[in-house]
mmCIF file of C-alpha atoms and ligand atoms in Angstrom:
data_model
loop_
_atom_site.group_PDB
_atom_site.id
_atom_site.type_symbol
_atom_site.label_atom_id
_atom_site.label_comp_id
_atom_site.label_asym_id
_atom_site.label_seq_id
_atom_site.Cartn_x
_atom_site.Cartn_y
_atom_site.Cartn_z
ATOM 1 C CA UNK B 12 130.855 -8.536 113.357
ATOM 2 C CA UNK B 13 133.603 -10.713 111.227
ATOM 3 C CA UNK B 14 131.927 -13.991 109.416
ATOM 4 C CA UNK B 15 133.700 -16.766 107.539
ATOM 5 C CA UNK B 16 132.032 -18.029 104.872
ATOM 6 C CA UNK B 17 132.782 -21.480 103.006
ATOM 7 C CA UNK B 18 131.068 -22.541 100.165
ATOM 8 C CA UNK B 19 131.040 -26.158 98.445
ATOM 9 C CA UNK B 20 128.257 -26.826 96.826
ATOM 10 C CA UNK B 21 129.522 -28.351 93.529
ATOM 11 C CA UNK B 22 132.818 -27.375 91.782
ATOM 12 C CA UNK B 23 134.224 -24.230 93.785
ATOM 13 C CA UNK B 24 135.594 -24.813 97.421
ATOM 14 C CA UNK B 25 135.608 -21.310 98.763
ATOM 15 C CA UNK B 26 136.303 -19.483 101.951
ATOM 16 C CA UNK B 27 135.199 -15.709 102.193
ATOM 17 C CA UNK B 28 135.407 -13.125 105.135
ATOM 18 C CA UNK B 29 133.440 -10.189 105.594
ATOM 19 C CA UNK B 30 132.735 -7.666 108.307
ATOM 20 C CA UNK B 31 129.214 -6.386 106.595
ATOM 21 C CA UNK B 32 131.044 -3.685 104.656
ATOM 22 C CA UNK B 33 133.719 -4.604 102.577
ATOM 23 C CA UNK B 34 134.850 -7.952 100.997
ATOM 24 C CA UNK B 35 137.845 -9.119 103.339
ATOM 25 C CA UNK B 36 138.593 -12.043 101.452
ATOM 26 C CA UNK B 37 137.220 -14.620 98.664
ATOM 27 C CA UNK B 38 139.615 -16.849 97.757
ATOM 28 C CA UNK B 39 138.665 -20.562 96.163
ATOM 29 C CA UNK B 40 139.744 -23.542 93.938
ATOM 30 C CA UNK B 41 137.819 -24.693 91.067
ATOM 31 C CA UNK B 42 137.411 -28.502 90.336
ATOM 32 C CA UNK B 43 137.739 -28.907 86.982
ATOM 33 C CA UNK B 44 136.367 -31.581 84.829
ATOM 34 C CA UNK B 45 135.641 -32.667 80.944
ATOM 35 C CA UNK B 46 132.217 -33.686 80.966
ATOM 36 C CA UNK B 47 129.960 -34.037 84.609
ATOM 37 C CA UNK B 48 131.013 -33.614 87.899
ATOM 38 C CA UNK B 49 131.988 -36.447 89.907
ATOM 39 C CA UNK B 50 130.721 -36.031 92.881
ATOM 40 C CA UNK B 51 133.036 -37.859 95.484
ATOM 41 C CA UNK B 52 135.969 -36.899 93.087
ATOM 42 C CA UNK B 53 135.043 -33.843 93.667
ATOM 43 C CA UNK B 54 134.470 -33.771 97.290
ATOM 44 C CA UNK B 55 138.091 -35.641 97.501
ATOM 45 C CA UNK B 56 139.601 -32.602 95.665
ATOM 46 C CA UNK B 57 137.694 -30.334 98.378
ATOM 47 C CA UNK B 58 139.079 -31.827 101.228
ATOM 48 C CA UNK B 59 142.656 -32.091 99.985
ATOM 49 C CA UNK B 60 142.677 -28.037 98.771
ATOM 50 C CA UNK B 61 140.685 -27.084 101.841
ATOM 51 C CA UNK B 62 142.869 -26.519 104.372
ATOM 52 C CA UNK B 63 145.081 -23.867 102.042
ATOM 53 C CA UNK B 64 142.149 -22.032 101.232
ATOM 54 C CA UNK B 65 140.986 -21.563 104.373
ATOM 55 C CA UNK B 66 144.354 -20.200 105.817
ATOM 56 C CA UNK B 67 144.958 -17.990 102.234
ATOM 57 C CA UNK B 68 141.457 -16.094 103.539
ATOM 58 C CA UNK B 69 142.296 -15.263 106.744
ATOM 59 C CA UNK B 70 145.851 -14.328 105.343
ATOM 60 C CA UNK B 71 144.288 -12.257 102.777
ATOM 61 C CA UNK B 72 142.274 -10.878 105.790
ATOM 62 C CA UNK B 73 144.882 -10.371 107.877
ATOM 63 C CA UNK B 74 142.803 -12.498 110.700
ATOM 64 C CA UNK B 75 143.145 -15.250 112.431
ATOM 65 C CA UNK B 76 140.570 -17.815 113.568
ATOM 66 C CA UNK B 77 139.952 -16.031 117.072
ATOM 67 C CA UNK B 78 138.640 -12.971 115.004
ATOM 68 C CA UNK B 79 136.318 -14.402 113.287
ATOM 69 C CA UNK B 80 132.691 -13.893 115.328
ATOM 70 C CA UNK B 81 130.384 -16.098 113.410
ATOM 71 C CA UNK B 82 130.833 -19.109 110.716
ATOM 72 C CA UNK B 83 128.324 -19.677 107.881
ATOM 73 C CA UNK B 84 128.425 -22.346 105.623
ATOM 74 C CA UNK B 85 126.199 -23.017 102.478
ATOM 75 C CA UNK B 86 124.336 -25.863 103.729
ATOM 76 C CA UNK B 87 122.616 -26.776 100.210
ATOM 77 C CA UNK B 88 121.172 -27.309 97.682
ATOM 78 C CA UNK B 89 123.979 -29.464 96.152
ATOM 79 C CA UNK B 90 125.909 -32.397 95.410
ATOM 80 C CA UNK B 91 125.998 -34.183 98.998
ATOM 81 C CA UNK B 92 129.645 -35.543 99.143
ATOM 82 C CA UNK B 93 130.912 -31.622 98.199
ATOM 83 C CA UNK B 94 128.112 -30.353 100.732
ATOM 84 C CA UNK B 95 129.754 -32.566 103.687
ATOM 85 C CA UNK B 96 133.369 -30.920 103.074
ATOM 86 C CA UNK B 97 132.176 -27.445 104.193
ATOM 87 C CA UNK B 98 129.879 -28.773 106.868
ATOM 88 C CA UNK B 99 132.053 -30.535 108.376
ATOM 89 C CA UNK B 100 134.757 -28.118 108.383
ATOM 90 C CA UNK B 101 132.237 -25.395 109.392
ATOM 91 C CA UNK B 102 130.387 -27.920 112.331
ATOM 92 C CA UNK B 103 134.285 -27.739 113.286
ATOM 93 C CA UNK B 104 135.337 -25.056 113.875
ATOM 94 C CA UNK B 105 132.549 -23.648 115.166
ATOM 95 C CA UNK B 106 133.060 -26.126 118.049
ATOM 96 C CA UNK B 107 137.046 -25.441 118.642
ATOM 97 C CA UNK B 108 136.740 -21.618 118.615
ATOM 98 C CA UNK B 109 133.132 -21.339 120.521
ATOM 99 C CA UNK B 110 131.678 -19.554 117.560
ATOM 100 C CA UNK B 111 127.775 -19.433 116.597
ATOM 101 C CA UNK B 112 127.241 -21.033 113.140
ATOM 102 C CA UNK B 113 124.559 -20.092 110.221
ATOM 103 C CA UNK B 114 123.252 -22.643 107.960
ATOM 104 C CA UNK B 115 123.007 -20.385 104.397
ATOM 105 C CA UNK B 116 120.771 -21.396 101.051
ATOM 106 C CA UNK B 117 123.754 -21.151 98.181
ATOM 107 C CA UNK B 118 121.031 -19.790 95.883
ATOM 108 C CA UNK B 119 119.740 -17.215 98.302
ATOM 109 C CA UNK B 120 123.293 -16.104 98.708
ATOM 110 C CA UNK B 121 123.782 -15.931 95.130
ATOM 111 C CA UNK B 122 120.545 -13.117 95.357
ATOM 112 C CA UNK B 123 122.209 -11.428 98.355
ATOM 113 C CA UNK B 124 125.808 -10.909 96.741
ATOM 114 C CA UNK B 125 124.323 -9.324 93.320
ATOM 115 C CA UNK B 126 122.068 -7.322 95.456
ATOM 116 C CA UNK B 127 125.255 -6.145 97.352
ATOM 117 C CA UNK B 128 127.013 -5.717 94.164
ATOM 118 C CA UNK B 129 124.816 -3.792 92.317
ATOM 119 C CA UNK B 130 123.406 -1.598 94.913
ATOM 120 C CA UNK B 131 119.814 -3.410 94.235
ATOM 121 C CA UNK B 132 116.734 -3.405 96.859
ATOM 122 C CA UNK B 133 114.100 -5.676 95.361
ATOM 123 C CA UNK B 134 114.770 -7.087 92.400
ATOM 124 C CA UNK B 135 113.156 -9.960 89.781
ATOM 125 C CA UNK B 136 115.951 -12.236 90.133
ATOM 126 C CA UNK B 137 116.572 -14.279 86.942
ATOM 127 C CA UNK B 138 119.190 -16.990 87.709
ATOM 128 C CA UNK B 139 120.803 -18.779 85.034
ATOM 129 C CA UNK B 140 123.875 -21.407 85.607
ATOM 130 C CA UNK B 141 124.467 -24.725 84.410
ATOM 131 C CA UNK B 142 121.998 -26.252 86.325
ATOM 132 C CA UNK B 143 119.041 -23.697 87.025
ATOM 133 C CA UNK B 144 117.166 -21.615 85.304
ATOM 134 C CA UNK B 145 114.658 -19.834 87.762
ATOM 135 C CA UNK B 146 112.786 -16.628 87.408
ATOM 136 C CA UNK B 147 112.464 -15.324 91.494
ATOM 137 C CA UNK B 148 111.297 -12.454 93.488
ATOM 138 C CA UNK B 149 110.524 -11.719 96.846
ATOM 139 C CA UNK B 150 107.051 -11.898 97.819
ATOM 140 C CA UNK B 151 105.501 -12.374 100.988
ATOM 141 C CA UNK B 152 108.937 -13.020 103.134
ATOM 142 C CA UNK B 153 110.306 -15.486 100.544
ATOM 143 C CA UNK B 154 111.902 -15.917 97.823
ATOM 144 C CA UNK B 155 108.775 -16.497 95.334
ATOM 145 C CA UNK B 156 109.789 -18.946 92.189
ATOM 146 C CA UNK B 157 107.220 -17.090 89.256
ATOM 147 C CA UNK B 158 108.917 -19.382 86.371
ATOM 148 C CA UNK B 159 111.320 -22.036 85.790
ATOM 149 C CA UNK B 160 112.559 -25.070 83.341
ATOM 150 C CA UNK B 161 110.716 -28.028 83.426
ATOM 151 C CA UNK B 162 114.081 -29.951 82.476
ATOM 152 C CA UNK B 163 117.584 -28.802 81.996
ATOM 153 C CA UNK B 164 118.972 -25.688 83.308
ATOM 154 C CA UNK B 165 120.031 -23.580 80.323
ATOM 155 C CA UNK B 166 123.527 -23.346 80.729
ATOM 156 C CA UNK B 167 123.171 -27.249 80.382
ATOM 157 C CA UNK B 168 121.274 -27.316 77.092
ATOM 158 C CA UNK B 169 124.027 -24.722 76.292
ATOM 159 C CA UNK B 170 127.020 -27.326 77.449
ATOM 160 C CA UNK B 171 125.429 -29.920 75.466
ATOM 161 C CA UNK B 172 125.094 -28.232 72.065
ATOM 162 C CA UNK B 173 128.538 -27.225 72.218
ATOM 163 C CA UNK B 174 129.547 -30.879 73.154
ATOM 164 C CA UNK B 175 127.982 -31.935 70.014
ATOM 165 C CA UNK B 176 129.438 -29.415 68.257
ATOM 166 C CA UNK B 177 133.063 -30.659 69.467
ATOM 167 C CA UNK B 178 133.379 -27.531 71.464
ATOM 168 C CA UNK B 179 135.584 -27.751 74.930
ATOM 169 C CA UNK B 180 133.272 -27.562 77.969
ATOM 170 C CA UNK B 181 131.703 -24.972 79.548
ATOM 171 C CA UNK B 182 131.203 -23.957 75.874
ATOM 172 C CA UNK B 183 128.805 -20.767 76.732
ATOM 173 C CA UNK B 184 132.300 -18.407 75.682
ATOM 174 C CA UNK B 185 132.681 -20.179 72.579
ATOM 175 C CA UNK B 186 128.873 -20.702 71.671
ATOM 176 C CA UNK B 187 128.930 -17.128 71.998
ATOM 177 C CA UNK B 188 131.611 -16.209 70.127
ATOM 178 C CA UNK B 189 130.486 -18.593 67.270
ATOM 179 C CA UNK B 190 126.467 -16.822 67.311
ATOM 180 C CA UNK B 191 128.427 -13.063 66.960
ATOM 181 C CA UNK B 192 129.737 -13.925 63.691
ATOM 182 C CA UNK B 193 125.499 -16.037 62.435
ATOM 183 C CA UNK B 194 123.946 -14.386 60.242
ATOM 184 C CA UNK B 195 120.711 -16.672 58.903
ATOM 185 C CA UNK B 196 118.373 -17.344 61.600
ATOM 186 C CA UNK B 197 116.905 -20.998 61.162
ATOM 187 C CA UNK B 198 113.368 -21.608 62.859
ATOM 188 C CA UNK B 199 113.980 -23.726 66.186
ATOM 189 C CA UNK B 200 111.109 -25.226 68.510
ATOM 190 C CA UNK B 201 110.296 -22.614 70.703
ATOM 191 C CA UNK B 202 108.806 -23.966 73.997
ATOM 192 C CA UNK B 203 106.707 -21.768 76.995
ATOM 193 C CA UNK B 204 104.322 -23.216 79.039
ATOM 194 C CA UNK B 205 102.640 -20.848 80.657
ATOM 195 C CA UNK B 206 105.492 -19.262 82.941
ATOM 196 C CA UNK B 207 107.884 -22.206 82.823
ATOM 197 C CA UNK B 208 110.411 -22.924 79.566
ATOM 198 C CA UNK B 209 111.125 -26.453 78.754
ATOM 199 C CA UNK B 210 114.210 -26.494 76.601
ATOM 200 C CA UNK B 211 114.814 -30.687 75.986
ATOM 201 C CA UNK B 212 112.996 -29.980 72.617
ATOM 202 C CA UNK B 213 115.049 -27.032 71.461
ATOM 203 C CA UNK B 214 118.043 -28.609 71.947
ATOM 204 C CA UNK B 215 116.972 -31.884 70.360
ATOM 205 C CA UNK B 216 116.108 -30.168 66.856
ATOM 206 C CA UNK B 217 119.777 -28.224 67.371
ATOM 207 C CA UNK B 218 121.528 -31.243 67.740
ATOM 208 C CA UNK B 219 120.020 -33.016 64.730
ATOM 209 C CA UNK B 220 121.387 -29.257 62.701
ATOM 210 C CA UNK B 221 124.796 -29.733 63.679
ATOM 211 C CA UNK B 222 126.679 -30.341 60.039
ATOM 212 C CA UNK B 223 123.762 -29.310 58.419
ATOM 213 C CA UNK B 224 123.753 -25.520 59.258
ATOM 214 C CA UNK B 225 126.732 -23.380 59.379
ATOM 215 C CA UNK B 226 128.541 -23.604 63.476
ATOM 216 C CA UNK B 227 127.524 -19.663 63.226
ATOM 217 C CA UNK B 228 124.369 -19.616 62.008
ATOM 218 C CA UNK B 229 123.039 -22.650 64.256
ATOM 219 C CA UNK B 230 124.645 -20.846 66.963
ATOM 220 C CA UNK B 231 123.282 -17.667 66.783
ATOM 221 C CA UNK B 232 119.833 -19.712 66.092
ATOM 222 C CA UNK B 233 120.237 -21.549 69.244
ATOM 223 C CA UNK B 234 120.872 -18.139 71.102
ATOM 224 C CA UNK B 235 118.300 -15.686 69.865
ATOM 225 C CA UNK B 236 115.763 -18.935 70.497
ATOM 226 C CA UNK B 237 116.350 -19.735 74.023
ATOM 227 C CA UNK B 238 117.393 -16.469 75.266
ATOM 228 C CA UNK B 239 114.053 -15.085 73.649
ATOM 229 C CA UNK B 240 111.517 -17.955 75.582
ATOM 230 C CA UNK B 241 114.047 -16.811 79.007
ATOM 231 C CA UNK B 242 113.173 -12.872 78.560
ATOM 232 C CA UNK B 243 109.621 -13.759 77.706
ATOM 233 C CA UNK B 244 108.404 -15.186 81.060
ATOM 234 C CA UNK B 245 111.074 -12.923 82.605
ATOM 235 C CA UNK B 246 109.043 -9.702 81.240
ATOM 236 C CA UNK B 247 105.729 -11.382 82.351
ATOM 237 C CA UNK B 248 106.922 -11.622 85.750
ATOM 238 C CA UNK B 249 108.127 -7.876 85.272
ATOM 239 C CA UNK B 250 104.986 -7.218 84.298
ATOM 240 C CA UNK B 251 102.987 -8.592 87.135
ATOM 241 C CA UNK B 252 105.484 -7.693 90.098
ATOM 242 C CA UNK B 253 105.964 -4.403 89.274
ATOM 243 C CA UNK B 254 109.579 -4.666 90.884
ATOM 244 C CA UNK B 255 111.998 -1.702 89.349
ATOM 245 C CA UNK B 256 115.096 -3.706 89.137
ATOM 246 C CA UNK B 257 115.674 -6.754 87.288
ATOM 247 C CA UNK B 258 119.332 -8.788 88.172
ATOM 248 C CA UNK B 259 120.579 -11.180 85.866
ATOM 249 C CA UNK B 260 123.039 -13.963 88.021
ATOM 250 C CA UNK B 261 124.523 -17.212 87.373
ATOM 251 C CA UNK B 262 126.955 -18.713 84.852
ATOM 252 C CA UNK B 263 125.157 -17.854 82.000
ATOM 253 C CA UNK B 264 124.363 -14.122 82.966
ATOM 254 C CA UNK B 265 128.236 -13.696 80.957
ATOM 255 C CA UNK B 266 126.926 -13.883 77.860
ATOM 256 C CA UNK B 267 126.820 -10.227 76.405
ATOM 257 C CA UNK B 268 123.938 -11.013 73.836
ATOM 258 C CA UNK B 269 121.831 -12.420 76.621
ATOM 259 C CA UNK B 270 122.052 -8.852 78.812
ATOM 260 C CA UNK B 271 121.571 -6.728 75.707
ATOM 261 C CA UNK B 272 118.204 -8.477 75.621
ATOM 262 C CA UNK B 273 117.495 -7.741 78.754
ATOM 263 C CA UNK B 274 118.467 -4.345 78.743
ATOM 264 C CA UNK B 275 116.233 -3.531 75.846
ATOM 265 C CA UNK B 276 113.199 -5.454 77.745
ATOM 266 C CA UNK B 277 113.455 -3.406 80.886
ATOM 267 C CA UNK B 278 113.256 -0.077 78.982
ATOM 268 C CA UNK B 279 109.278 0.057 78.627
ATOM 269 C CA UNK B 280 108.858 -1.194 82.370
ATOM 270 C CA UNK B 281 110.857 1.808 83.460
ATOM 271 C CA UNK B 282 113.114 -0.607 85.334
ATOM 272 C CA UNK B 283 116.776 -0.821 85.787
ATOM 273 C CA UNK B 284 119.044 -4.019 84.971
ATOM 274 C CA UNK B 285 122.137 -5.378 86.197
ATOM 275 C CA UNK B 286 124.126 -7.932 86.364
ATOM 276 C CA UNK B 287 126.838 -8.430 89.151
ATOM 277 C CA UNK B 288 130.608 -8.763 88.035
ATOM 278 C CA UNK B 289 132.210 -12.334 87.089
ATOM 279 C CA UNK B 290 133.477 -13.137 90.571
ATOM 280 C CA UNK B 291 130.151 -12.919 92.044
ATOM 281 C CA UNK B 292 128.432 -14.799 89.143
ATOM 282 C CA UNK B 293 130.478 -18.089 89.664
ATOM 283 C CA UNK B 294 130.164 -19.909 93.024
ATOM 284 C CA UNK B 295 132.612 -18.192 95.625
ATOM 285 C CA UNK B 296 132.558 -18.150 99.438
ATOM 286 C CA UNK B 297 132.010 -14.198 99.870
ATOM 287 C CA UNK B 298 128.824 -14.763 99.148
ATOM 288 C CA UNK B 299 127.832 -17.095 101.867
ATOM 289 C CA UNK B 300 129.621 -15.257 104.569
ATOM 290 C CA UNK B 301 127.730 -11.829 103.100
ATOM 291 C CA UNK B 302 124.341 -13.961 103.954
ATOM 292 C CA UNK B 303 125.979 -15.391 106.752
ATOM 293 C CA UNK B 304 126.651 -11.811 108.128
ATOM 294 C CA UNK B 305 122.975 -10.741 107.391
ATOM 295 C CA UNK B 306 121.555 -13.886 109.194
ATOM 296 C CA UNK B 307 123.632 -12.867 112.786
ATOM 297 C CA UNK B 308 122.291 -9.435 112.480
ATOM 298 C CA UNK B 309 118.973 -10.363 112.203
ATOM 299 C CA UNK B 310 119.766 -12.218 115.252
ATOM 300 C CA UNK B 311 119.383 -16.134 113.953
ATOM 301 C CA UNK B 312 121.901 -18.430 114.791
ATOM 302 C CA UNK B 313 121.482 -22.699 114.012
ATOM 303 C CA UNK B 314 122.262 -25.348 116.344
ATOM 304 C CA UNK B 315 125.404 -27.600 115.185
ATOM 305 C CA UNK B 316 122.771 -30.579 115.438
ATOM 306 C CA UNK B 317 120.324 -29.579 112.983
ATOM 307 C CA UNK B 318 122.946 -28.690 110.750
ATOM 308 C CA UNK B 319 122.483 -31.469 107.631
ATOM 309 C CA UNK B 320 123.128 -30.885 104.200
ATOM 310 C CA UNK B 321 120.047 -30.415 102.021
ATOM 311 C CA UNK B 322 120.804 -31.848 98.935
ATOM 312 C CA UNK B 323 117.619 -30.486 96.791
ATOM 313 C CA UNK B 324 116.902 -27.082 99.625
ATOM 314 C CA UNK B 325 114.254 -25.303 97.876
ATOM 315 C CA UNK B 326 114.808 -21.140 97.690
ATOM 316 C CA UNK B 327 111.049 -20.883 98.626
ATOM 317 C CA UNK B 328 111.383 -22.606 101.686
ATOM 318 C CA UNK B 329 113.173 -19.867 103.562
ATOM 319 C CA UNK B 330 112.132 -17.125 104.990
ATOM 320 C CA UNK B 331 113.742 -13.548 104.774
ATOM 321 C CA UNK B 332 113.357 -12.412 107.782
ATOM 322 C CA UNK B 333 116.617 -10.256 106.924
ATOM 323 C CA UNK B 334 117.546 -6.883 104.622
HETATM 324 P P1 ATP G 406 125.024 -23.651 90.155
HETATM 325 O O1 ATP G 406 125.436 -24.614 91.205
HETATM 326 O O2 ATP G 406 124.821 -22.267 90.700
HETATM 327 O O3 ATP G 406 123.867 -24.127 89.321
HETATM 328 P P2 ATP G 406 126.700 -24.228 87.892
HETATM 329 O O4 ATP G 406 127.999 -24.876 88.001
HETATM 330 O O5 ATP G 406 125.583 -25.033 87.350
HETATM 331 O O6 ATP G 406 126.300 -23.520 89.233
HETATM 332 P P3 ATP G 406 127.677 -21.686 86.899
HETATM 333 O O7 ATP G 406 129.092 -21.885 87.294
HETATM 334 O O8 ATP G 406 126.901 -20.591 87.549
HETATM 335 O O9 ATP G 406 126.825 -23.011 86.928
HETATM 336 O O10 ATP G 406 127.592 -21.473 85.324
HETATM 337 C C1 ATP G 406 128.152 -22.370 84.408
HETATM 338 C C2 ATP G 406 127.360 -22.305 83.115
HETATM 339 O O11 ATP G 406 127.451 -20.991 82.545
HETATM 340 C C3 ATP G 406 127.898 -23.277 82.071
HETATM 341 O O12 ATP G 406 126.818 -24.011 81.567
HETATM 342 C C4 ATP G 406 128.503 -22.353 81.019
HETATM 343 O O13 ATP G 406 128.440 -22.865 79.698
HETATM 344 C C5 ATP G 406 127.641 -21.105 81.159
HETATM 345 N N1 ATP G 406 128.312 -19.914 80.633
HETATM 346 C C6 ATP G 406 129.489 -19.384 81.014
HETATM 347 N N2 ATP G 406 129.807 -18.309 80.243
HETATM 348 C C7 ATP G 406 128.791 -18.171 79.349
HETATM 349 C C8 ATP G 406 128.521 -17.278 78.267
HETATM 350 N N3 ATP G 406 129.363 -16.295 77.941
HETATM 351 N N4 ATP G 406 127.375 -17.456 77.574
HETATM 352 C C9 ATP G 406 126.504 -18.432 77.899
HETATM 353 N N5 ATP G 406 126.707 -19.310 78.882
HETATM 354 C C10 ATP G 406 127.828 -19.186 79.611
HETATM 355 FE FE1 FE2 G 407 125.966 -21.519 92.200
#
C-alpha cells in the first residue's frame, strides 16, 4: 500500500510518500522567521508553496495521484491556521481520487519515524524541540507521558538565552558552539519537581549573567544545567520502565553534548541510545505518511467529517493499536 503524507503543523509544509518499506519521497519548505511564528503568516506561506511540494513528491516518487492508496495528514497538535492547510488539502483529495484518509498525532509520528530509523521496538522516548519537552513510553496501549516541563519547552528557554545574548535564532548551533569552548561552571537554579522540570527559573538567573559571565562560560553553564535536570527524570523513568532503548527526538536532540550525556546514562541500565538522523528530527511529511501507512494496516481508516484539527491533541489520548 502507497500513502501520502502531509504535514503542517507549525513551520514545515511537507508532503512524504511511502509504501511501508522505503522512504519514496520527503520533500518540504520551511517558514522562516526572526522571532515567533506567525501563525496565519505562516499558514499563507503554506498554501502558496503547497501545491509545488505536493507535485515535487510524487515526482520524486515517480507517482501520480491515482497511485497513491491512502492519504494521512497530521491532524494536530498545532498552530490551527497551519493545521487547516494540510487538512484541507488532505479532506481534498481524498474526495477527488476516492481514497481512505488517516487522521495522524504529529508527535506520535515523530516516535514512529525514529523508531523506523533506528531500528527501535520500545523505547523511552525523550522529545525535545522548541516547544516540548516530554519524557514518553508506551504503556498500556498508549503513549504514557512519565515527565514533562511545567513551562517552556527547552529548546525555547534555549532560543531565548541566545536572544539575549544577541545570538540569531534558533540559537541551539551557536549556544552550542559557544558552551564547547566554557570552561568555569557557574552555579544555576536547578529545578525538578518530582518527574517534571520547570526551566522559567533557570533561564531567569541566565539572563540576569549575560555581560557578567564570559558568552562561553554562561553557555556551557546553561548547558550542563538543563541538560543535567532533562537526563535526571529521563534515567528515573529508565529506571522504573525497564525499557532497553532510550531515543532522543526533536530539535534539540542535535546538540552533541546533550547525546553524550545520554549515552553515558544508558550504560549502567544496560540499554541502548539513539537518536534518529537530522531529517527525521525536524518536522517533515515522511513521517506522517510512515504512521499513516501503519494506521491502514492495522485496518483504521477516519471519516472526512470527523476530521478537525486538534490544536492542543494530547499523545496520551491515542491508542496504539498498531506496531
Ligand atoms: P515541534 O512542533 O515538534 O515542537 P519545534 O519547531 O518547536 O517543533 P524543532 O524544529 O523540533 O522544534 O526544534 C527547534 C529547536 O531545536 C529550537 O529551539 C533550536 O534552538 C533547537 N536546536 C536546534 N539545534 C540545536 C542544538 N544543536 N543544540 C540545542 N538545541 C538545538
Ligand atoms: Fe515537530
Amino acid at each position: 500500500m502507497i500513502v501520502l503524507g502531509i504535514e503542517s503543523t507549525a513551520h514545515t509544509f511537507g508532503v512524504g510518500i511511502t509504501d511501508g518499506k522505503v522512504e519514496l519521497a520527503n520533500e518540504k519548505v520551511i517558514y522562516k522567521t526572526m522571532g515567533g511564528i506567525h501563525p496565519r503568516e505562516a499558514s499563507q506561506f503554506m498554501s502558496k508553496n503547497a501545491h509545488q511540494v505536493l507535485k515535487s513528491a510524487l515526482d520524486k516518487a515517480d507517482l501520480s495521484l491515482d497511485d497513491v492508496d491512502g492519504i494521512a495528514f497530521a491532524q494536530g497538535p498545532g498552530l490551527g491556521p497551519c493545521l487547516r492547510v494540510g487538512g484541507t488539502l488532505a479532506v481534498f483529495l481524498a474526495k477527488q481520487y476516492g481514497k481512505p484518509i488517516v487522521g495522524v498525532n504529529h508527535c506520535i509520528a515523530h516516535i514512529e519515524v525514529g523508531k523506523w530509523d533506528l531500528g527501535f521496538k520500545d523505547p523511552l522516548v525523550v522529545y525535545v524541540s522548541g516547544a516540548n519537552t516530554q519524557i514518553l513510553g508506551l504503556a498500556g496501549g498508549r503513549y504514557r507521558i512519565f515527565g514533562e516541563t511545567l513551562d517552556i519547552g527547552l529548546g525555547n528557554a534555549i532560543d531565548v538565552l541566545g536572544r539575549t545574548m544577541g545570538l540569531e535564532f534558533p540559537a541551539g548551533p551557536k549556544l552550542e558552539t559557544l558552551a564547547r569552548n566554557g570552561k568555569r561552571l557557574v552555579e544555576l537554579p536547578y529545578t525538578v519537581k518530582g518527574m517534571d522540570l520547570a526551566f522559567s527559573g533557570l533561564l531567569t538567573a541566565s539572563k540576569k549573567l549575560v555581560g557578567k559571565v564570559k558568552n562561553e562560560d554562561l553557555a556551557y553553564s546553561f548547558q550542563e544545567t538543563i541538560f543535567a535536570m532533562l537526563v535526571e527524570v529521563s534515567e528515573r523513568a529508565l529506571a522504573h520502565t525497564k525499557k532497553k532503548e532510550v531515543m532522543l527526538v526533536g530539535g534539540v536532540a542535535q546538540n552533541k553534548r546533550l547525546r553524550e550525556m545520554f549515552e553515558n546514562m544508558v550504560k549502567p541500565h544496560d540499554a541502548k541510545f539513539g537518536s534518529p538522523k537530522p531529517a527525521y528530527n525536524g518536522d517533515n511529511g515522511f513521517m506522517i505518511a510512515l504512521t499513516g501507512w501503519k494506521m491502514f494496516e492495522a485496518g483504521i481508516e477516519h471519516d472526512p467529517k470527523d476530521l478537525a484539527v486538534k490544536q492542543g491533541w494530547r499523545t496520551d489520548d491515542i491508542e496504539i493499536s498498531w506496531h
